[in-house]
Amino acid sequence: MDSTRQAAETRLEHDVIGTMEIPADVYWGIHTQRAMGNFTVTGIADGSHTALIRAYATVKRACAIANYQLGMLDARKAHHIEQACLEIENGALADQFPVDVLQGGAGTSLNMNMNEVIANRALELAGKPRGDYGYIHPNDDVNCSQSTNDTYPAACRLAILQGLKPLREATQRLREAFHMQADRHSNDIKIGRTQLQDAVPMTYGQEIHAWASFLATDLEAMNTLAKRLCVFNLGATAIGTGICADLRFRHTATTVLAEITDLPITAASDPVAAVTDTSSYIEASAVLKNLAVHLKKAADDLRLLNSGPRCGFGDLTVPPRQAGSSIMPGKINPVIPECVDQCCFTIFGMDVTVNWACAEGQLQLNAFDPLIIHEILTAMTIAINAMDMFRTKCVDGLRINVEQGRRDAEMSPSICAALNGKIGYEQAMNIAKEAVATGKSVREVAGERTDIDRTELDSLLDIAAMSRKLGQTCRDVDADGNVISPTTD
């Protein structure tokens, strides 16, 4: 390649190690170029996490505004940096963040990638060529008053905070879908089960409503998490001492970020502690893990209740989605609940990874934020997609086998528990044993073996009444007893 053509296709940049040719048509610089060659593990680029990239650009924009207000950046530089940040926040230049998500350096590679892309785009906006760092410099200007160790966690927190909105929405959609099914079947009786054995009667509505109640606790946990995540550490710089930052920067940058995000962001009370404190990540991962536990519970229950059609529970039928066997004609598997389970297993593993990474910080820094945020953001995406799939391809189309449910409840020997107060446990147990041995109903045997009159016996063995001893329905109510769950026509 001749030198003229080479000069047109590359630009020369330098760093502490030396010089390197950078493709002329990219916005990143030498630090990013080196990181691309160093980290070659997953093939997943930072740019795949759009929430993190946009959040980091927002953090950089807040810092640019703060630096301008404090006289650290002149108006022209600050303006062009802000405009470059806004473009990235709106989705531009998404392909300019190519570093592998598993990277050493506690996120320095992404921070420098962001600094370089913002600087080079700001240079273009100023009418300057890319690489003209004498005018706008990635470190001196874009990274002014900052370090990776305060801006990277800030971007991570902001990305999780912004990701909570679609997570909440997906959770609420699934919760409402459960409520809709629960409302439809609030009076349909079935047998409850413990240890996979017959227990006592309940309604299908109550069973399904329990899954919705699980998700209500998850929504509460998300709200609590959001408050914890709003504590930021901007201005702490390298290890929490604020070196290389104006003393006013911490307050100003935090205030600006709160204003432009409309979030109640505050500064950490102990900046040195906050640099190494990863507890909010652990909490974020725990929220996702608990959500996954609840999703798995609902999916597993549906798999069991759907089992059959001849030799299983057969309480309900999930929507048929595809043939279930390459050899057994007519077999249909509960593939959507099975897929939900696999999503949950994945999230469980991610939680373990997050906990290990959070526990491995030494001295004044935890170097594993890149892995932590990759796992959390990926888990959030999996959870959102799993819930929407579960809702639209399974829950909305459930078919309840009402007659079988009632028949099973009426024939179950476990309803003898309702006779305990009248005839005692021992006699009730003998009635249950005879009902099992003869195939008769508890009502039949009790009528033959006790002197309880028919009217009282009917009242004692009323399976609908048994299901509501605490007066509960399958609906959410407020403090005044008003129904607040979705209703059907």
CSV table of C-alpha atoms in Angstrom, one decimal:
chain,number,residue,atom,x,y,z
A,1,MET,CA,0.0,0.0,0.0
A,2,ASP,CA,1.5,3.4,-1.0
A,3,SER,CA,1.9,6.0,1.7
A,4,THR,CA,-0.6,8.4,0.2
A,5,ARG,CA,-3.4,5.8,0.2
A,6,GLN,CA,-2.4,4.7,3.7
A,7,ALA,CA,-2.6,8.2,5.0
A,8,ALA,CA,-6.1,8.6,3.5
A,9,GLU,CA,-7.3,5.4,5.1
A,10,THR,CA,-5.8,5.8,8.6
A,11,ARG,CA,-4.8,8.4,11.1
A,12,LEU,CA,-1.9,8.2,13.6
A,13,GLU,CA,-2.6,8.4,17.3
A,14,HIS,CA,-0.4,7.9,20.3
A,15,ASP,CA,-0.7,6.8,23.9
A,16,VAL,CA,1.6,5.8,26.8
A,17,ILE,CA,2.6,2.7,25.0
A,18,GLY,CA,3.4,4.2,21.6
A,19,THR,CA,1.7,5.1,18.3
A,20,MET,CA,-0.9,3.2,16.3
A,21,GLU,CA,-2.7,3.7,13.0
A,22,ILE,CA,-6.5,4.0,13.5
A,23,PRO,CA,-8.9,3.6,10.6
A,24,ALA,CA,-9.8,7.0,9.4
A,25,ASP,CA,-13.5,6.3,9.1
A,26,VAL,CA,-14.1,5.4,12.8
A,27,TYR,CA,-14.8,7.7,15.7
A,28,TRP,CA,-12.9,5.7,18.3
A,29,GLY,CA,-9.2,6.2,19.0
A,30,ILE,CA,-6.1,4.4,20.1
A,31,HIS,CA,-7.3,3.2,23.5
A,32,THR,CA,-10.3,1.6,21.9
A,33,GLN,CA,-8.2,0.1,19.1
A,34,ARG,CA,-5.9,-1.5,21.6
A,35,ALA,CA,-8.8,-2.9,23.7
A,36,MET,CA,-10.3,-4.5,20.6
A,37,GLY,CA,-7.1,-6.4,20.1
A,38,ASN,CA,-6.7,-7.3,23.8
A,39,PHE,CA,-10.2,-8.5,24.7
A,40,THR,CA,-11.3,-11.3,22.4
A,41,VAL,CA,-13.5,-13.5,24.5
A,42,THR,CA,-17.3,-13.3,23.9
A,43,GLY,CA,-17.6,-11.5,20.6
A,44,ILE,CA,-20.3,-9.4,22.3
A,45,ALA,CA,-19.5,-5.7,22.0
A,46,ASP,CA,-20.3,-3.1,24.6
A,47,GLY,CA,-22.5,-1.5,21.9
A,48,SER,CA,-24.9,-4.4,22.2
A,49,HIS,CA,-26.0,-2.9,25.6
A,50,THR,CA,-27.7,0.2,24.2
A,51,ALA,CA,-29.0,1.1,27.6
A,52,LEU,CA,-25.4,1.3,29.0
A,53,ILE,CA,-24.1,3.3,26.0
A,54,ARG,CA,-26.9,5.8,26.1
A,55,ALA,CA,-26.6,6.1,29.9
A,56,TYR,CA,-22.9,6.7,29.7
A,57,ALA,CA,-23.4,9.5,27.1
A,58,THR,CA,-25.9,11.1,29.5
A,59,VAL,CA,-23.4,11.0,32.3
A,60,LYS,CA,-20.8,12.6,30.0
A,61,ARG,CA,-23.2,15.3,29.0
A,62,ALA,CA,-24.0,16.1,32.6
A,63,CYS,CA,-20.3,16.3,33.3
A,64,ALA,CA,-19.7,18.6,30.3
A,65,ILE,CA,-22.5,20.9,31.5
A,66,ALA,CA,-21.1,21.0,35.0
A,67,ASN,CA,-17.6,21.7,33.7
A,68,TYR,CA,-18.9,24.6,31.6
A,69,GLN,CA,-20.8,26.0,34.6
A,70,LEU,CA,-17.6,25.8,36.7
A,71,GLY,CA,-15.5,27.4,34.0
A,72,MET,CA,-13.5,24.2,33.2
A,73,LEU,CA,-14.7,24.1,29.6
A,74,ASP,CA,-15.3,27.0,27.3
A,75,ALA,CA,-18.7,27.5,25.7
A,76,ARG,CA,-17.8,26.1,22.3
A,77,LYS,CA,-16.2,23.0,23.5
A,78,ALA,CA,-19.0,22.3,26.0
A,79,HIS,CA,-21.6,22.9,23.3
A,80,HIS,CA,-20.1,20.5,20.8
A,81,ILE,CA,-19.5,17.8,23.5
A,82,GLU,CA,-23.1,18.1,24.6
A,83,GLN,CA,-24.4,17.8,21.1
A,84,ALA,CA,-22.2,14.7,20.5
A,85,CYS,CA,-23.5,13.2,23.7
A,86,LEU,CA,-27.1,13.9,22.7
A,87,GLU,CA,-26.6,12.1,19.4
A,88,ILE,CA,-25.4,9.0,21.2
A,89,GLU,CA,-28.2,9.2,23.7
A,90,ASN,CA,-30.6,9.2,20.7
A,91,GLY,CA,-29.1,6.1,19.2
A,92,ALA,CA,-26.5,7.5,16.9
A,93,LEU,CA,-23.0,6.0,16.6
A,94,ALA,CA,-24.1,2.7,18.2
A,95,ASP,CA,-21.6,0.8,16.1
A,96,GLN,CA,-18.7,2.8,17.5
A,97,PHE,CA,-18.5,0.8,20.7
A,98,PRO,CA,-16.8,-2.4,19.7
A,99,VAL,CA,-14.9,-3.5,22.8
A,100,ASP,CA,-15.8,-6.9,24.2
A,101,VAL,CA,-18.1,-6.8,27.2
A,102,LEU,CA,-15.5,-8.9,29.2
A,103,GLN,CA,-12.7,-6.4,29.5
A,104,GLY,CA,-10.0,-5.8,32.1
A,105,GLY,CA,-9.5,-2.4,33.6
A,106,ALA,CA,-12.7,-1.9,35.6
A,107,GLY,CA,-14.4,-0.3,32.5
A,108,THR,CA,-11.5,2.0,31.5
A,109,SER,CA,-11.8,0.7,27.9
A,110,LEU,CA,-15.5,1.7,27.6
A,111,ASN,CA,-14.9,5.0,29.3
A,112,MET,CA,-12.0,5.8,26.9
A,113,ASN,CA,-14.1,4.5,24.0
A,114,MET,CA,-16.8,6.9,25.0
A,115,ASN,CA,-14.4,9.8,25.5
A,116,GLU,CA,-12.8,9.2,22.0
A,117,VAL,CA,-16.1,8.8,20.2
A,118,ILE,CA,-17.6,11.9,21.8
A,119,ALA,CA,-14.4,13.9,21.2
A,120,ASN,CA,-14.2,12.9,17.5
A,121,ARG,CA,-17.8,13.6,16.9
A,122,ALA,CA,-17.6,16.9,18.7
A,123,LEU,CA,-14.6,17.8,16.5
A,124,GLU,CA,-16.7,17.1,13.4
A,125,LEU,CA,-19.4,19.3,14.7
A,126,ALA,CA,-16.8,22.0,15.3
A,127,GLY,CA,-15.6,21.6,11.7
A,128,LYS,CA,-12.4,19.9,12.7
A,129,PRO,CA,-10.9,16.6,11.5
A,130,ARG,CA,-11.1,13.5,13.7
A,131,GLY,CA,-8.0,13.1,15.8
A,132,ASP,CA,-7.5,16.8,16.2
A,133,TYR,CA,-7.1,16.5,19.9
A,134,GLY,CA,-5.4,19.7,20.3
A,135,TYR,CA,-8.8,21.3,20.0
A,136,ILE,CA,-11.0,18.8,21.9
A,137,HIS,CA,-9.1,16.1,23.8
A,138,PRO,CA,-10.7,12.8,25.0
A,139,ASN,CA,-9.1,13.0,28.4
A,140,ASP,CA,-8.6,16.7,29.1
A,141,ASP,CA,-12.0,17.9,27.8
A,142,VAL,CA,-14.5,15.0,27.6
A,143,ASN,CA,-13.1,13.3,30.7
A,144,CYS,CA,-12.5,16.5,32.6
A,145,SER,CA,-13.0,16.2,36.4
A,146,GLN,CA,-13.8,12.5,35.9
A,147,SER,CA,-12.4,9.0,36.2
A,148,THR,CA,-13.6,5.6,35.0
A,149,ASN,CA,-14.1,4.8,38.7
A,150,ASP,CA,-16.9,7.3,39.2
A,151,THR,CA,-18.4,7.6,35.7
A,152,TYR,CA,-18.6,3.9,34.8
A,153,PRO,CA,-20.6,3.0,38.0
A,154,ALA,CA,-22.8,6.1,37.3
A,155,ALA,CA,-23.5,4.9,33.8
A,156,CYS,CA,-24.3,1.4,35.2
A,157,ARG,CA,-26.7,2.7,37.8
A,158,LEU,CA,-28.4,4.9,35.3
A,159,ALA,CA,-28.7,2.0,32.8
A,160,ILE,CA,-30.3,-0.2,35.4
A,161,LEU,CA,-32.6,2.6,36.6
A,162,GLN,CA,-33.8,3.2,33.0
A,163,GLY,CA,-34.1,-0.6,32.4
A,164,LEU,CA,-36.4,-0.9,35.4
A,165,LYS,CA,-39.2,0.9,33.5
A,166,PRO,CA,-39.6,-1.7,30.8
A,167,LEU,CA,-39.1,-4.5,33.4
A,168,ARG,CA,-41.9,-3.0,35.6
A,169,GLU,CA,-44.1,-2.8,32.5
A,170,ALA,CA,-43.5,-6.4,31.5
A,171,THR,CA,-44.1,-7.6,35.1
A,172,GLN,CA,-47.3,-5.6,35.3
A,173,ARG,CA,-48.6,-6.9,32.0
A,174,LEU,CA,-48.0,-10.5,33.1
A,175,ARG,CA,-49.5,-9.8,36.5
A,176,GLU,CA,-52.7,-8.4,34.9
A,177,ALA,CA,-52.9,-11.5,32.6
A,178,PHE,CA,-52.8,-13.7,35.7
A,179,HIS,CA,-55.5,-11.5,37.2
A,180,MET,CA,-57.7,-11.8,34.2
A,181,GLN,CA,-57.6,-15.6,34.3
A,182,ALA,CA,-58.1,-15.5,38.0
A,183,ASP,CA,-61.2,-13.4,37.7
A,184,ARG,CA,-62.6,-15.6,35.0
A,185,HIS,CA,-62.3,-18.6,37.3
A,186,SER,CA,-62.9,-17.1,40.7
A,187,ASN,CA,-65.8,-19.6,41.5
A,188,ASP,CA,-64.4,-22.7,39.8
A,189,ILE,CA,-63.5,-25.2,42.4
A,190,LYS,CA,-60.5,-27.6,42.2
A,191,ILE,CA,-58.4,-29.6,44.7
A,192,GLY,CA,-55.3,-28.0,46.1
A,193,ARG,CA,-52.2,-30.0,46.5
A,194,THR,CA,-49.2,-30.2,48.9
A,195,GLN,CA,-46.2,-32.4,48.3
A,196,LEU,CA,-48.0,-33.4,45.0
A,197,GLN,CA,-50.7,-35.0,47.1
A,198,ASP,CA,-54.4,-34.0,47.4
A,199,ALA,CA,-54.9,-31.3,50.0
A,200,VAL,CA,-58.1,-29.3,50.4
A,201,PRO,CA,-60.4,-27.5,47.9
A,202,MET,CA,-59.6,-24.1,46.5
A,203,THR,CA,-60.6,-22.2,43.4
A,204,TYR,CA,-58.6,-22.0,40.2
A,205,GLY,CA,-58.9,-18.2,40.6
A,206,GLN,CA,-57.1,-18.4,44.0
A,207,GLU,CA,-54.3,-20.6,42.5
A,208,ILE,CA,-53.7,-18.3,39.6
A,209,HIS,CA,-54.1,-15.2,41.7
A,210,ALA,CA,-51.2,-16.4,43.9
A,211,TRP,CA,-48.9,-16.1,40.9
A,212,ALA,CA,-50.1,-12.5,40.4
A,213,SER,CA,-49.4,-11.8,44.1
A,214,PHE,CA,-45.8,-13.0,43.7
A,215,LEU,CA,-45.3,-10.4,40.9
A,216,ALA,CA,-46.8,-7.7,43.1
A,217,THR,CA,-43.9,-8.3,45.6
A,218,ASP,CA,-41.5,-8.1,42.7
A,219,LEU,CA,-42.9,-4.7,41.7
A,220,GLU,CA,-42.5,-3.4,45.2
A,221,ALA,CA,-38.9,-4.7,45.2
A,222,MET,CA,-38.2,-2.8,42.0
A,223,ASN,CA,-39.4,0.4,43.5
A,224,THR,CA,-37.2,0.0,46.5
A,225,LEU,CA,-34.2,-0.8,44.3
A,226,ALA,CA,-34.8,2.3,42.3
A,227,LYS,CA,-34.3,4.5,45.4
A,228,ARG,CA,-31.0,2.7,46.2
A,229,LEU,CA,-29.7,3.1,42.7
A,230,CYS,CA,-30.2,6.9,42.8
A,231,VAL,CA,-27.1,7.4,45.0
A,232,PHE,CA,-24.3,8.3,42.7
A,233,ASN,CA,-20.6,9.0,43.2
A,234,LEU,CA,-19.7,11.5,40.5
A,235,GLY,CA,-16.7,13.7,41.4
A,236,ALA,CA,-15.1,11.0,43.5
A,237,THR,CA,-12.7,10.3,40.6
A,238,ALA,CA,-10.1,7.5,41.1
A,239,ILE,CA,-10.5,6.3,44.6
A,240,GLY,CA,-13.0,8.6,46.2
A,241,THR,CA,-10.7,11.5,47.1
A,242,GLY,CA,-11.8,13.7,44.2
A,243,ILE,CA,-8.3,14.1,42.8
A,244,CYS,CA,-8.2,16.0,39.5
A,245,ALA,CA,-11.7,17.4,40.0
A,246,ASP,CA,-12.8,20.9,41.1
A,247,LEU,CA,-14.2,20.8,44.6
A,248,ARG,CA,-17.5,22.1,43.4
A,249,PHE,CA,-17.8,19.5,40.6
A,250,ARG,CA,-19.3,16.7,42.7
A,251,HIS,CA,-22.3,18.8,43.8
A,252,THR,CA,-22.7,20.5,40.4
A,253,ALA,CA,-22.5,17.3,38.3
A,254,THR,CA,-24.9,15.4,40.5
A,255,THR,CA,-27.4,18.3,40.4
A,256,VAL,CA,-27.1,18.5,36.6
A,257,LEU,CA,-27.5,14.8,36.1
A,258,ALA,CA,-30.6,14.8,38.4
A,259,GLU,CA,-32.1,17.6,36.3
A,260,ILE,CA,-31.5,16.1,32.9
A,261,THR,CA,-32.7,12.6,33.9
A,262,ASP,CA,-35.6,13.8,36.1
A,263,LEU,CA,-34.4,11.3,38.7
A,264,PRO,CA,-33.9,12.0,42.5
A,265,ILE,CA,-30.2,11.5,42.2
A,266,THR,CA,-28.0,12.4,45.2
A,267,ALA,CA,-24.3,12.1,46.1
A,268,ALA,CA,-23.0,9.3,48.1
A,269,SER,CA,-22.3,10.3,51.7
A,270,ASP,CA,-18.9,8.5,51.8
A,271,PRO,CA,-17.2,8.8,48.4
A,272,VAL,CA,-14.3,6.5,49.3
A,273,ALA,CA,-16.7,3.8,50.5
A,274,ALA,CA,-19.0,4.3,47.5
A,275,VAL,CA,-16.2,3.6,45.0
A,276,THR,CA,-15.9,0.0,46.3
A,277,ASP,CA,-19.5,-0.6,47.4
A,278,THR,CA,-21.3,-2.9,45.0
A,279,SER,CA,-24.2,-3.7,47.3
A,280,SER,CA,-26.7,-2.0,45.0
A,281,TYR,CA,-25.6,-4.4,42.2
A,282,ILE,CA,-26.2,-7.3,44.5
A,283,GLU,CA,-29.7,-6.0,45.2
A,284,ALA,CA,-30.4,-5.5,41.5
A,285,SER,CA,-29.4,-9.0,40.8
A,286,ALA,CA,-31.4,-10.3,43.7
A,287,VAL,CA,-34.5,-8.5,42.4
A,288,LEU,CA,-34.1,-10.3,39.1
A,289,LYS,CA,-33.4,-13.6,40.8
A,290,ASN,CA,-36.5,-13.4,43.0
A,291,LEU,CA,-38.5,-12.5,39.9
A,292,ALA,CA,-37.1,-15.5,38.2
A,293,VAL,CA,-38.0,-17.7,41.1
A,294,HIS,CA,-41.6,-16.5,40.9
A,295,LEU,CA,-41.7,-17.0,37.1
A,296,LYS,CA,-40.3,-20.5,37.5
A,297,LYS,CA,-43.0,-21.3,40.2
A,298,ALA,CA,-45.8,-20.3,37.8
A,299,ALA,CA,-44.2,-22.1,34.8
A,300,ASP,CA,-43.6,-25.3,36.8
A,301,ASP,CA,-47.1,-25.3,38.3
A,302,LEU,CA,-48.6,-24.9,34.8
A,303,ARG,CA,-46.4,-27.8,33.5
A,304,LEU,CA,-47.7,-30.0,36.3
A,305,LEU,CA,-51.4,-28.9,36.0
A,306,ASN,CA,-51.2,-29.4,32.3
A,307,SER,CA,-49.7,-32.9,32.6
A,308,GLY,CA,-51.5,-35.7,30.8
A,309,PRO,CA,-53.8,-35.7,28.9
A,310,ARG,CA,-54.6,-39.2,30.2
A,311,CYS,CA,-52.1,-39.9,32.9
A,312,GLY,CA,-51.4,-36.6,34.6
A,313,PHE,CA,-53.2,-33.9,36.6
A,314,GLY,CA,-55.1,-32.5,33.7
A,315,ASP,CA,-56.4,-29.5,35.6
A,316,LEU,CA,-55.9,-27.2,32.7
A,317,THR,CA,-54.5,-27.1,29.2
A,318,VAL,CA,-51.8,-24.7,28.0
A,319,PRO,CA,-52.1,-23.5,24.4
A,320,PRO,CA,-50.6,-26.1,21.9
A,321,ARG,CA,-47.7,-24.4,20.2
A,322,GLN,CA,-45.9,-27.2,18.2
A,323,ALA,CA,-45.6,-31.0,17.9
A,324,GLY,CA,-43.9,-32.4,20.9
A,325,SER,CA,-42.2,-35.5,19.5
A,326,SER,CA,-40.5,-36.7,16.4
A,327,ILE,CA,-41.7,-40.2,17.1
A,328,MET,CA,-45.0,-40.0,19.1
A,329,PRO,CA,-47.8,-38.6,16.9
A,330,GLY,CA,-50.1,-36.2,18.7
A,331,LYS,CA,-47.8,-35.5,21.6
A,332,ILE,CA,-47.8,-31.8,22.6
A,333,ASN,CA,-45.3,-30.5,25.1
A,334,PRO,CA,-45.6,-27.3,27.3
A,335,VAL,CA,-42.8,-25.7,25.4
A,336,ILE,CA,-43.5,-22.1,26.6
A,337,PRO,CA,-43.3,-22.9,30.3
A,338,GLU,CA,-40.2,-25.0,29.6
A,339,CYS,CA,-38.6,-22.0,27.8
A,340,VAL,CA,-39.5,-19.8,30.7
A,341,ASP,CA,-37.8,-22.2,33.1
A,342,GLN,CA,-34.6,-22.1,31.0
A,343,CYS,CA,-34.7,-18.3,31.1
A,344,CYS,CA,-35.0,-18.5,34.9
A,345,PHE,CA,-32.1,-21.0,35.2
A,346,THR,CA,-30.0,-18.5,33.2
A,347,ILE,CA,-30.9,-15.6,35.5
A,348,PHE,CA,-30.0,-17.8,38.5
A,349,GLY,CA,-26.5,-18.4,37.1
A,350,MET,CA,-26.1,-14.7,36.3
A,351,ASP,CA,-26.9,-13.9,39.9
A,352,VAL,CA,-24.2,-16.2,41.1
A,353,THR,CA,-21.8,-14.5,38.7
A,354,VAL,CA,-22.8,-11.0,40.0
A,355,ASN,CA,-22.3,-12.1,43.6
A,356,TRP,CA,-18.8,-13.5,42.9
A,357,ALA,CA,-17.8,-10.4,40.9
A,358,CYS,CA,-19.1,-8.0,43.6
A,359,ALA,CA,-17.2,-10.0,46.3
A,360,GLU,CA,-13.9,-9.7,44.5
A,361,GLY,CA,-13.1,-6.1,44.9
A,362,GLN,CA,-9.8,-5.4,46.6
A,363,LEU,CA,-8.7,-2.3,48.4
A,364,GLN,CA,-10.0,0.9,46.8
A,365,LEU,CA,-11.7,-0.5,43.7
A,366,ASN,CA,-13.8,-3.4,42.3
A,367,ALA,CA,-12.4,-4.1,38.9
A,368,PHE,CA,-15.3,-6.3,37.7
A,369,ASP,CA,-18.0,-3.8,37.0
A,370,PRO,CA,-18.0,-4.7,33.2
A,371,LEU,CA,-19.0,-8.3,34.0
A,372,ILE,CA,-21.5,-7.2,36.6
A,373,ILE,CA,-23.4,-4.8,34.4
A,374,HIS,CA,-23.3,-7.2,31.4
A,375,GLU,CA,-24.9,-9.9,33.5
A,376,ILE,CA,-27.5,-7.6,35.1
A,377,LEU,CA,-28.6,-5.9,31.8
A,378,THR,CA,-28.7,-9.3,30.0
A,379,ALA,CA,-30.8,-10.7,32.8
A,380,MET,CA,-33.2,-7.8,32.6
A,381,THR,CA,-33.6,-8.3,28.9
A,382,ILE,CA,-34.2,-12.1,29.3
A,383,ALA,CA,-36.7,-11.5,32.1
A,384,ILE,CA,-38.7,-8.9,30.0
A,385,ASN,CA,-38.7,-11.2,26.9
A,386,ALA,CA,-39.6,-14.3,29.0
A,387,MET,CA,-42.5,-12.5,30.6
A,388,ASP,CA,-44.0,-11.2,27.4
A,389,MET,CA,-43.6,-14.6,25.7
A,390,PHE,CA,-45.1,-16.4,28.8
A,391,ARG,CA,-48.1,-14.0,28.7
A,392,THR,CA,-48.9,-13.9,25.0
A,393,LYS,CA,-48.1,-17.5,24.2
A,394,CYS,CA,-49.3,-19.3,27.3
A,395,VAL,CA,-51.1,-17.5,30.0
A,396,ASP,CA,-53.6,-15.6,27.8
A,397,GLY,CA,-54.7,-18.9,26.2
A,398,LEU,CA,-55.0,-21.1,29.2
A,399,ARG,CA,-58.1,-23.5,29.1
A,400,ILE,CA,-59.3,-24.5,32.6
A,401,ASN,CA,-60.8,-28.0,32.9
A,402,VAL,CA,-63.6,-26.8,35.2
A,403,GLU,CA,-65.6,-30.0,35.4
A,404,GLN,CA,-62.6,-32.2,36.2
A,405,GLY,CA,-61.4,-29.8,38.8
A,406,ARG,CA,-64.7,-29.9,40.7
A,407,ARG,CA,-65.0,-33.7,40.3
A,408,ASP,CA,-61.5,-34.2,41.7
A,409,ALA,CA,-62.3,-31.9,44.7
A,410,GLU,CA,-65.5,-33.7,45.5
A,411,MET,CA,-63.8,-37.1,45.3
A,412,SER,CA,-60.7,-36.3,47.2
A,413,PRO,CA,-60.4,-38.0,50.6
A,414,SER,CA,-58.6,-34.9,51.9
A,415,ILE,CA,-61.9,-33.0,52.4
A,416,CYS,CA,-62.5,-35.2,55.4
A,417,ALA,CA,-60.5,-32.5,57.2
A,418,ALA,CA,-63.8,-30.5,57.2
A,419,LEU,CA,-65.3,-33.2,59.5
A,420,ASN,CA,-62.6,-33.1,62.2
A,421,GLY,CA,-64.5,-30.6,64.3
A,422,LYS,CA,-67.6,-32.6,64.2
A,423,ILE,CA,-66.5,-36.2,64.6
A,424,GLY,CA,-62.8,-35.9,65.5
A,425,TYR,CA,-59.6,-36.7,63.5
A,426,GLU,CA,-59.7,-40.5,64.1
A,427,GLN,CA,-63.2,-41.1,62.7
A,428,ALA,CA,-62.6,-38.7,59.9
A,429,MET,CA,-59.4,-40.6,59.0
A,430,ASN,CA,-61.3,-43.9,58.9
A,431,ILE,CA,-63.8,-42.3,56.5
A,432,ALA,CA,-61.0,-41.1,54.3
A,433,LYS,CA,-59.4,-44.6,54.2
A,434,GLU,CA,-62.7,-46.2,53.3
A,435,ALA,CA,-63.3,-43.7,50.6
A,436,VAL,CA,-60.0,-44.5,49.0
A,437,ALA,CA,-60.4,-48.2,49.4
A,438,THR,CA,-64.0,-48.3,47.9
A,439,GLY,CA,-63.8,-45.5,45.4
A,440,LYS,CA,-66.8,-43.9,47.0
A,441,SER,CA,-67.0,-40.2,47.8
A,442,VAL,CA,-66.4,-38.9,51.3
A,443,ARG,CA,-70.0,-37.7,51.2
A,444,GLU,CA,-71.2,-41.2,50.6
A,445,VAL,CA,-69.1,-42.8,53.3
A,446,ALA,CA,-69.8,-40.1,55.9
A,447,GLY,CA,-73.5,-40.5,55.2
A,448,GLU,CA,-73.2,-44.2,55.9
A,449,ARG,CA,-70.8,-44.2,58.9
A,450,THR,CA,-72.0,-41.2,60.9
A,451,ASP,CA,-75.3,-39.9,62.3
A,452,ILE,CA,-74.7,-36.4,60.9
A,453,ASP,CA,-78.0,-35.3,59.2
A,454,ARG,CA,-77.9,-34.7,55.5
A,455,THR,CA,-78.3,-30.9,55.7
A,456,GLU,CA,-75.4,-30.5,58.1
A,457,LEU,CA,-73.2,-32.9,56.2
A,458,ASP,CA,-73.9,-31.0,53.0
A,459,SER,CA,-72.8,-27.8,54.7
A,460,LEU,CA,-69.7,-29.4,56.2
A,461,LEU,CA,-68.6,-30.8,52.9
A,462,ASP,CA,-69.5,-27.8,50.8
A,463,ILE,CA,-66.3,-27.6,48.7
A,464,ALA,CA,-67.0,-24.0,47.7
A,465,ALA,CA,-67.3,-22.9,51.3
A,466,MET,CA,-64.1,-24.8,52.2
A,467,SER,CA,-62.2,-22.7,49.7
A,468,ARG,CA,-63.1,-19.4,51.3
A,469,LYS,CA,-62.8,-20.0,55.0
A,470,LEU,CA,-60.8,-16.8,55.3
A,471,GLY,CA,-63.3,-15.0,53.1
A,472,GLN,CA,-60.7,-14.3,50.5
A,473,THR,CA,-61.4,-14.0,46.8
A,474,CYS,CA,-59.0,-14.1,43.9
A,475,ARG,CA,-59.0,-10.3,43.6
A,476,ASP,CA,-56.8,-7.5,44.9
A,477,VAL,CA,-58.6,-5.2,47.2
A,478,ASP,CA,-57.6,-1.8,48.7
A,479,ALA,CA,-57.9,-0.8,52.4
A,480,ASP,CA,-61.6,-0.3,52.0
A,481,GLY,CA,-62.3,-3.6,50.4
A,482,ASN,CA,-62.7,-2.3,46.9
A,483,VAL,CA,-61.6,-4.5,44.1
A,484,ILE,CA,-58.5,-3.1,42.3
A,485,SER,CA,-57.5,-6.0,40.1
A,486,PRO,CA,-58.4,-6.0,36.4
A,487,THR,CA,-61.9,-7.3,35.6
A,488,THR,CA,-63.4,-9.1,32.7
A,489,ASP,CA,-66.7,-8.4,30.8
